[in-house]
Amino acid sequence: MADFKKLRKKMEKELHAKRYEHTLSVAYTAASLAMVHNVDTDSAMTAGLLHDCAKCLPTDKLISLCRKNDLPVSEVELQNPAALLHAKAGSFLARKKYGVTDDDILNAIKYHTTGRPEMSKLEKILYIADYIEPGRKHAANLLQIRKMAYQDLDQTLFKILEDTLSYLLTTGGEIDSMTQETYDYYKRTRS
Ligand code: DGI
Ligand code: FE
Ligand code: FE
């Protein structure tokens, strides 16, 4: 079993207080979703604890970390590094700095902001937990989405993607090609 106490201490040092609190909330929300949807709770806790581990790096560090380690950076990611690059960089650090070897956990971290087509259950759980954790207050339809999350992962994922895209459209945020691809894929395949 992963040493959650150690990981928690490391994240407490690495993150600002509010981001650390969000991290704990995501970890426990992901674990509760894992219990309901028959996914390994240790993996969900680990993914939750580490998902934003690169979120508090300054932008220049974030970009240089990606460049130095040959992580591909798109133009949209470069324009929105705090929002988009922390997931990719976080997955890299989870492996290199925090010793995670499980690819499912690493992918859950890597795609927690944009999602991707054909997500695993763990990937969906982290993506959803990040959106619904109790500290989140402002997103549209939160009450409905929180209930849905404990019943149907795919339906919830699609609803969040839909709301995220319409939020980005109203705020003029640039849409990452992976966010769009994920939305298109789940729109096409949804039952
Ligand atoms: O790191 P968190 O704040 O906990 O949450 P997150 O990693 O899910 O997302 C960070 C932000 O990225 C959030 O405000 C939603 C936004 N986002 C998701 N997809 C896209 C995006 N922002 C842009 N510009 N483009 C996207 O495609
Ligand atoms: Fe994040
Ligand atoms: Fe987060």
PDB file of C-alpha atoms and ligand atoms in Angstrom:
ATOM      1  CA  MET A   1       0.000   0.000   0.000  1.00  0.00           C
ATOM      2  CA  ALA A   2       1.225   3.436  -0.862  1.00  0.00           C
ATOM      3  CA  ASP A   3       2.467   5.485   2.063  1.00  0.00           C
ATOM      4  CA  PHE A   4      -0.228   8.149   2.075  1.00  0.00           C
ATOM      5  CA  LYS A   5       1.137   9.888   5.132  1.00  0.00           C
ATOM      6  CA  LYS A   6       4.478  10.481   3.441  1.00  0.00           C
ATOM      7  CA  LEU A   7       2.864  11.676   0.221  1.00  0.00           C
ATOM      8  CA  ARG A   8       0.574  13.964   2.170  1.00  0.00           C
ATOM      9  CA  LYS A   9       3.519  15.542   4.017  1.00  0.00           C
ATOM     10  CA  LYS A  10       5.360  16.076   0.734  1.00  0.00           C
ATOM     11  CA  MET A  11       2.328  17.746  -0.833  1.00  0.00           C
ATOM     12  CA  GLU A  12       1.845  19.928   2.225  1.00  0.00           C
ATOM     13  CA  LYS A  13       5.377  21.265   1.671  1.00  0.00           C
ATOM     14  CA  GLU A  14       5.017  21.553  -2.095  1.00  0.00           C
ATOM     15  CA  LEU A  15       1.649  23.303  -2.341  1.00  0.00           C
ATOM     16  CA  HIS A  16       0.014  26.500  -1.092  1.00  0.00           C
ATOM     17  CA  ALA A  17      -2.404  25.923   1.784  1.00  0.00           C
ATOM     18  CA  LYS A  18      -5.552  26.172  -0.343  1.00  0.00           C
ATOM     19  CA  ARG A  19      -4.178  23.910  -3.047  1.00  0.00           C
ATOM     20  CA  TYR A  20      -3.168  21.376  -0.373  1.00  0.00           C
ATOM     21  CA  GLU A  21      -6.675  21.390   1.042  1.00  0.00           C
ATOM     22  CA  HIS A  22      -8.105  20.865  -2.460  1.00  0.00           C
ATOM     23  CA  THR A  23      -5.634  18.003  -2.936  1.00  0.00           C
ATOM     24  CA  LEU A  24      -6.832  16.193   0.199  1.00  0.00           C
ATOM     25  CA  SER A  25     -10.434  16.747  -0.817  1.00  0.00           C
ATOM     26  CA  VAL A  26      -9.826  15.312  -4.289  1.00  0.00           C
ATOM     27  CA  ALA A  27      -8.025  12.289  -2.810  1.00  0.00           C
ATOM     28  CA  TYR A  28     -10.907  11.392  -0.484  1.00  0.00           C
ATOM     29  CA  THR A  29     -13.559  12.142  -3.098  1.00  0.00           C
ATOM     30  CA  ALA A  30     -11.713   9.938  -5.600  1.00  0.00           C
ATOM     31  CA  ALA A  31     -11.473   7.167  -2.997  1.00  0.00           C
ATOM     32  CA  SER A  32     -15.204   7.329  -2.315  1.00  0.00           C
ATOM     33  CA  LEU A  33     -15.986   7.163  -6.043  1.00  0.00           C
ATOM     34  CA  ALA A  34     -13.574   4.225  -6.332  1.00  0.00           C
ATOM     35  CA  MET A  35     -15.486   2.375  -3.591  1.00  0.00           C
ATOM     36  CA  VAL A  36     -18.781   2.796  -5.416  1.00  0.00           C
ATOM     37  CA  HIS A  37     -17.431   1.998  -8.880  1.00  0.00           C
ATOM     38  CA  ASN A  38     -15.208  -0.950  -7.925  1.00  0.00           C
ATOM     39  CA  VAL A  39     -11.830   0.646  -8.528  1.00  0.00           C
ATOM     40  CA  ASP A  40      -8.769   0.231  -6.314  1.00  0.00           C
ATOM     41  CA  THR A  41      -9.059   2.839  -3.539  1.00  0.00           C
ATOM     42  CA  ASP A  42      -5.282   3.057  -2.989  1.00  0.00           C
ATOM     43  CA  SER A  43      -4.772   4.035  -6.635  1.00  0.00           C
ATOM     44  CA  ALA A  44      -7.517   6.639  -6.358  1.00  0.00           C
ATOM     45  CA  MET A  45      -5.948   8.108  -3.184  1.00  0.00           C
ATOM     46  CA  THR A  46      -2.478   8.216  -4.753  1.00  0.00           C
ATOM     47  CA  ALA A  47      -3.753   9.832  -7.958  1.00  0.00           C
ATOM     48  CA  GLY A  48      -5.753  12.357  -5.939  1.00  0.00           C
ATOM     49  CA  LEU A  49      -2.861  13.256  -3.653  1.00  0.00           C
ATOM     50  CA  LEU A  50      -0.467  13.824  -6.552  1.00  0.00           C
ATOM     51  CA  HIS A  51      -2.724  15.189  -9.296  1.00  0.00           C
ATOM     52  CA  ASP A  52      -1.840  18.867  -8.764  1.00  0.00           C
ATOM     53  CA  CYS A  53       1.746  18.329  -7.546  1.00  0.00           C
ATOM     54  CA  ALA A  54       3.066  20.677 -10.285  1.00  0.00           C
ATOM     55  CA  LYS A  55       0.339  23.306  -9.847  1.00  0.00           C
ATOM     56  CA  CYS A  56       2.378  25.646  -7.650  1.00  0.00           C
ATOM     57  CA  LEU A  57       5.501  25.714  -9.809  1.00  0.00           C
ATOM     58  CA  PRO A  58       6.133  29.131 -11.348  1.00  0.00           C
ATOM     59  CA  THR A  59       5.299  29.279 -15.070  1.00  0.00           C
ATOM     60  CA  ASP A  60       8.909  29.483 -16.244  1.00  0.00           C
ATOM     61  CA  LYS A  61       9.827  26.406 -14.161  1.00  0.00           C
ATOM     62  CA  LEU A  62       6.825  24.539 -15.538  1.00  0.00           C
ATOM     63  CA  ILE A  63       7.830  25.261 -19.123  1.00  0.00           C
ATOM     64  CA  SER A  64      11.530  24.529 -18.596  1.00  0.00           C
ATOM     65  CA  LEU A  65      10.701  21.236 -16.858  1.00  0.00           C
ATOM     66  CA  CYS A  66       8.692  20.155 -19.906  1.00  0.00           C
ATOM     67  CA  ARG A  67      11.381  21.335 -22.331  1.00  0.00           C
ATOM     68  CA  LYS A  68      14.237  19.659 -20.454  1.00  0.00           C
ATOM     69  CA  ASN A  69      12.454  16.357 -20.267  1.00  0.00           C
ATOM     70  CA  ASP A  70      11.124  16.279 -23.830  1.00  0.00           C
ATOM     71  CA  LEU A  71       7.489  16.553 -22.851  1.00  0.00           C
ATOM     72  CA  PRO A  72       5.732  17.961 -25.930  1.00  0.00           C
ATOM     73  CA  VAL A  73       4.243  21.412 -25.386  1.00  0.00           C
ATOM     74  CA  SER A  74       1.571  22.738 -27.760  1.00  0.00           C
ATOM     75  CA  GLU A  75       0.937  26.391 -28.536  1.00  0.00           C
ATOM     76  CA  VAL A  76      -2.312  26.364 -26.522  1.00  0.00           C
ATOM     77  CA  GLU A  77      -0.512  24.791 -23.545  1.00  0.00           C
ATOM     78  CA  LEU A  78       2.202  27.412 -23.794  1.00  0.00           C
ATOM     79  CA  GLN A  79      -0.437  30.171 -23.729  1.00  0.00           C
ATOM     80  CA  ASN A  80      -2.199  28.605 -20.703  1.00  0.00           C
ATOM     81  CA  PRO A  81       0.585  26.901 -18.758  1.00  0.00           C
ATOM     82  CA  ALA A  82      -0.954  27.065 -15.280  1.00  0.00           C
ATOM     83  CA  ALA A  83      -4.242  25.585 -16.475  1.00  0.00           C
ATOM     84  CA  LEU A  84      -2.923  22.989 -18.884  1.00  0.00           C
ATOM     85  CA  LEU A  85       0.759  22.149 -18.416  1.00  0.00           C
ATOM     86  CA  HIS A  86       0.590  21.277 -14.711  1.00  0.00           C
ATOM     87  CA  ALA A  87      -1.133  17.991 -15.524  1.00  0.00           C
ATOM     88  CA  LYS A  88       1.537  16.768 -17.930  1.00  0.00           C
ATOM     89  CA  ALA A  89       4.361  18.041 -15.695  1.00  0.00           C
ATOM     90  CA  GLY A  90       2.620  16.577 -12.639  1.00  0.00           C
ATOM     91  CA  SER A  91       2.493  13.138 -14.186  1.00  0.00           C
ATOM     92  CA  PHE A  92       6.196  13.384 -14.973  1.00  0.00           C
ATOM     93  CA  LEU A  93       7.021  14.398 -11.388  1.00  0.00           C
ATOM     94  CA  ALA A  94       4.763  11.692  -9.953  1.00  0.00           C
ATOM     95  CA  ARG A  95       7.002   9.154 -11.652  1.00  0.00           C
ATOM     96  CA  LYS A  96      10.395  10.817 -11.295  1.00  0.00           C
ATOM     97  CA  LYS A  97      10.132  12.521  -7.940  1.00  0.00           C
ATOM     98  CA  TYR A  98       7.415  10.643  -6.068  1.00  0.00           C
ATOM     99  CA  GLY A  99       8.155   7.143  -7.343  1.00  0.00           C
ATOM    100  CA  VAL A 100       4.811   6.199  -8.901  1.00  0.00           C
ATOM    101  CA  THR A 101       5.221   3.338 -11.376  1.00  0.00           C
ATOM    102  CA  ASP A 102       1.594   2.454 -12.144  1.00  0.00           C
ATOM    103  CA  ASP A 103       0.737   3.733 -15.650  1.00  0.00           C
ATOM    104  CA  ASP A 104      -2.963   3.999 -14.872  1.00  0.00           C
ATOM    105  CA  ILE A 105      -2.222   6.425 -12.015  1.00  0.00           C
ATOM    106  CA  LEU A 106       0.275   8.362 -14.157  1.00  0.00           C
ATOM    107  CA  ASN A 107      -2.255   8.666 -16.992  1.00  0.00           C
ATOM    108  CA  ALA A 108      -5.001   9.729 -14.594  1.00  0.00           C
ATOM    109  CA  ILE A 109      -2.748  12.610 -13.488  1.00  0.00           C
ATOM    110  CA  LYS A 110      -1.652  13.426 -17.045  1.00  0.00           C
ATOM    111  CA  TYR A 111      -5.218  13.719 -18.354  1.00  0.00           C
ATOM    112  CA  HIS A 112      -6.972  15.117 -15.288  1.00  0.00           C
ATOM    113  CA  THR A 113      -7.511  18.551 -16.878  1.00  0.00           C
ATOM    114  CA  THR A 114      -8.428  17.718 -20.489  1.00  0.00           C
ATOM    115  CA  GLY A 115      -9.532  14.103 -20.272  1.00  0.00           C
ATOM    116  CA  ARG A 116      -8.849  11.949 -23.320  1.00  0.00           C
ATOM    117  CA  PRO A 117     -10.760   9.470 -25.486  1.00  0.00           C
ATOM    118  CA  GLU A 118     -11.121   5.961 -24.005  1.00  0.00           C
ATOM    119  CA  MET A 119     -10.336   6.903 -20.427  1.00  0.00           C
ATOM    120  CA  SER A 120      -9.923   4.146 -17.826  1.00  0.00           C
ATOM    121  CA  LYS A 121     -12.257   4.097 -14.824  1.00  0.00           C
ATOM    122  CA  LEU A 122      -9.509   5.521 -12.624  1.00  0.00           C
ATOM    123  CA  GLU A 123      -8.890   8.352 -15.121  1.00  0.00           C
ATOM    124  CA  LYS A 124     -12.597   9.198 -15.126  1.00  0.00           C
ATOM    125  CA  ILE A 125     -12.735   9.084 -11.335  1.00  0.00           C
ATOM    126  CA  LEU A 126      -9.859  11.539 -10.904  1.00  0.00           C
ATOM    127  CA  TYR A 127     -11.257  13.864 -13.572  1.00  0.00           C
ATOM    128  CA  ILE A 128     -14.649  13.858 -11.865  1.00  0.00           C
ATOM    129  CA  ALA A 129     -13.323  14.074  -8.278  1.00  0.00           C
ATOM    130  CA  ASP A 130     -11.304  17.165  -9.216  1.00  0.00           C
ATOM    131  CA  TYR A 131     -14.517  18.835 -10.375  1.00  0.00           C
ATOM    132  CA  ILE A 132     -16.905  17.813  -7.594  1.00  0.00           C
ATOM    133  CA  GLU A 133     -14.780  17.800  -4.412  1.00  0.00           C
ATOM    134  CA  PRO A 134     -16.638  19.568  -1.561  1.00  0.00           C
ATOM    135  CA  GLY A 135     -14.412  22.668  -1.686  1.00  0.00           C
ATOM    136  CA  ARG A 136     -15.535  23.493  -5.241  1.00  0.00           C
ATOM    137  CA  LYS A 137     -18.264  26.091  -5.184  1.00  0.00           C
ATOM    138  CA  HIS A 138     -18.634  27.876  -8.506  1.00  0.00           C
ATOM    139  CA  ALA A 139     -19.149  25.340 -11.256  1.00  0.00           C
ATOM    140  CA  ALA A 140     -22.566  25.105 -12.900  1.00  0.00           C
ATOM    141  CA  ASN A 141     -24.868  22.181 -12.061  1.00  0.00           C
ATOM    142  CA  LEU A 142     -22.685  20.996  -9.170  1.00  0.00           C
ATOM    143  CA  LEU A 143     -25.516  19.467  -7.131  1.00  0.00           C
ATOM    144  CA  GLN A 144     -26.729  17.427 -10.077  1.00  0.00           C
ATOM    145  CA  ILE A 145     -23.223  16.401 -11.141  1.00  0.00           C
ATOM    146  CA  ARG A 146     -22.252  15.303  -7.609  1.00  0.00           C
ATOM    147  CA  LYS A 147     -25.213  12.946  -7.410  1.00  0.00           C
ATOM    148  CA  MET A 148     -24.673  11.645 -10.914  1.00  0.00           C
ATOM    149  CA  ALA A 149     -21.017  10.854 -10.153  1.00  0.00           C
ATOM    150  CA  TYR A 150     -22.007   8.075  -7.757  1.00  0.00           C
ATOM    151  CA  GLN A 151     -24.334   6.534 -10.340  1.00  0.00           C
ATOM    152  CA  ASP A 152     -22.839   6.809 -13.817  1.00  0.00           C
ATOM    153  CA  LEU A 153     -19.225   7.772 -14.585  1.00  0.00           C
ATOM    154  CA  ASP A 154     -19.680   8.218 -18.351  1.00  0.00           C
ATOM    155  CA  GLN A 155     -22.749  10.387 -18.069  1.00  0.00           C
ATOM    156  CA  THR A 156     -20.973  12.521 -15.441  1.00  0.00           C
ATOM    157  CA  LEU A 157     -17.812  12.818 -17.492  1.00  0.00           C
ATOM    158  CA  PHE A 158     -19.795  14.006 -20.498  1.00  0.00           C
ATOM    159  CA  LYS A 159     -21.751  16.550 -18.476  1.00  0.00           C
ATOM    160  CA  ILE A 160     -18.532  18.012 -17.043  1.00  0.00           C
ATOM    161  CA  LEU A 161     -16.943  18.170 -20.505  1.00  0.00           C
ATOM    162  CA  GLU A 162     -20.016  19.915 -21.845  1.00  0.00           C
ATOM    163  CA  ASP A 163     -20.040  22.449 -19.001  1.00  0.00           C
ATOM    164  CA  THR A 164     -16.271  23.021 -19.242  1.00  0.00           C
ATOM    165  CA  LEU A 165     -16.473  23.715 -22.973  1.00  0.00           C
ATOM    166  CA  SER A 166     -19.380  26.107 -22.591  1.00  0.00           C
ATOM    167  CA  TYR A 167     -17.527  27.845 -19.731  1.00  0.00           C
ATOM    168  CA  LEU A 168     -14.449  28.221 -21.946  1.00  0.00           C
ATOM    169  CA  LEU A 169     -16.612  29.554 -24.777  1.00  0.00           C
ATOM    170  CA  THR A 170     -18.230  32.200 -22.584  1.00  0.00           C
ATOM    171  CA  THR A 171     -14.942  33.278 -20.986  1.00  0.00           C
ATOM    172  CA  GLY A 172     -12.995  33.235 -24.260  1.00  0.00           C
ATOM    173  CA  GLY A 173     -10.576  30.594 -22.949  1.00  0.00           C
ATOM    174  CA  GLU A 174      -8.568  28.817 -25.611  1.00  0.00           C
ATOM    175  CA  ILE A 175      -9.714  25.243 -26.070  1.00  0.00           C
ATOM    176  CA  ASP A 176      -7.013  22.587 -25.958  1.00  0.00           C
ATOM    177  CA  SER A 177      -7.284  20.084 -28.810  1.00  0.00           C
ATOM    178  CA  MET A 178      -7.393  17.227 -26.289  1.00  0.00           C
ATOM    179  CA  THR A 179     -10.367  18.761 -24.434  1.00  0.00           C
ATOM    180  CA  GLN A 180     -12.217  19.028 -27.764  1.00  0.00           C
ATOM    181  CA  GLU A 181     -11.230  15.497 -28.818  1.00  0.00           C
ATOM    182  CA  THR A 182     -12.413  14.071 -25.512  1.00  0.00           C
ATOM    183  CA  TYR A 183     -15.743  15.856 -25.808  1.00  0.00           C
ATOM    184  CA  ASP A 184     -16.222  14.710 -29.430  1.00  0.00           C
ATOM    185  CA  TYR A 185     -15.344  11.123 -28.534  1.00  0.00           C
ATOM    186  CA  TYR A 186     -17.768  10.882 -25.610  1.00  0.00           C
ATOM    187  CA  LYS A 187     -20.507  12.658 -27.560  1.00  0.00           C
ATOM    188  CA  ARG A 188     -20.125  10.090 -30.320  1.00  0.00           C
ATOM    189  CA  THR A 189     -19.998   7.023 -28.108  1.00  0.00           C
ATOM    190  CA  ARG A 190     -22.468   7.920 -25.385  1.00  0.00           C
ATOM    191  CA  SER A 191     -25.466   5.721 -24.909  1.00  0.00           C
TER     192      SER A 191
HETATM  193  O1  DGI B   1      -5.890  22.262 -11.317  1.00  0.00           O
HETATM  194  P1  DGI B   1      -7.316  22.494 -10.877  1.00  0.00           P
HETATM  195  O2  DGI B   1      -7.627  23.957 -10.751  1.00  0.00           O
HETATM  196  O3  DGI B   1      -7.690  21.739  -9.660  1.00  0.00           O
HETATM  197  O4  DGI B   1      -8.305  21.945 -12.024  1.00  0.00           O
HETATM  198  P2  DGI B   1      -7.982  21.369 -13.483  1.00  0.00           P
HETATM  199  O5  DGI B   1      -6.642  20.763 -13.532  1.00  0.00           O
HETATM  200  O6  DGI B   1      -9.132  20.488 -13.882  1.00  0.00           O
HETATM  201  O7  DGI B   1      -8.114  22.554 -14.478  1.00  0.00           O
HETATM  202  C1  DGI B   1      -7.462  23.741 -14.450  1.00  0.00           C
HETATM  203  C2  DGI B   1      -8.244  24.684 -15.345  1.00  0.00           C
HETATM  204  O8  DGI B   1      -8.125  24.296 -16.706  1.00  0.00           O
HETATM  205  C3  DGI B   1      -9.747  24.720 -15.079  1.00  0.00           C
HETATM  206  O9  DGI B   1     -10.116  26.050 -14.809  1.00  0.00           O
HETATM  207  C4  DGI B   1     -10.396  24.260 -16.375  1.00  0.00           C
HETATM  208  C5  DGI B   1      -9.326  24.578 -17.372  1.00  0.00           C
HETATM  209  N1  DGI B   1      -9.374  23.857 -18.658  1.00  0.00           N
HETATM  210  C6  DGI B   1      -9.806  22.604 -18.935  1.00  0.00           C
HETATM  211  N2  DGI B   1      -9.723  22.348 -20.252  1.00  0.00           N
HETATM  212  C7  DGI B   1      -9.213  23.485 -20.811  1.00  0.00           C
HETATM  213  C8  DGI B   1      -8.976  24.442 -19.797  1.00  0.00           C
HETATM  214  N3  DGI B   1      -8.477  25.688 -20.014  1.00  0.00           N
HETATM  215  C9  DGI B   1      -8.203  26.012 -21.287  1.00  0.00           C
HETATM  216  N4  DGI B   1      -7.716  27.217 -21.569  1.00  0.00           N
HETATM  217  N5  DGI B   1      -8.404  25.130 -22.336  1.00  0.00           N
HETATM  218  C10 DGI B   1      -8.905  23.870 -22.158  1.00  0.00           C
HETATM  219  O10 DGI B   1      -9.088  23.127 -23.120  1.00  0.00           O
HETATM  220 FE    FE B   2      -5.283  20.302 -11.889  1.00  0.00          FE
HETATM  221 FE    FE B   3      -7.115  19.809  -8.959  1.00  0.00          FE
END
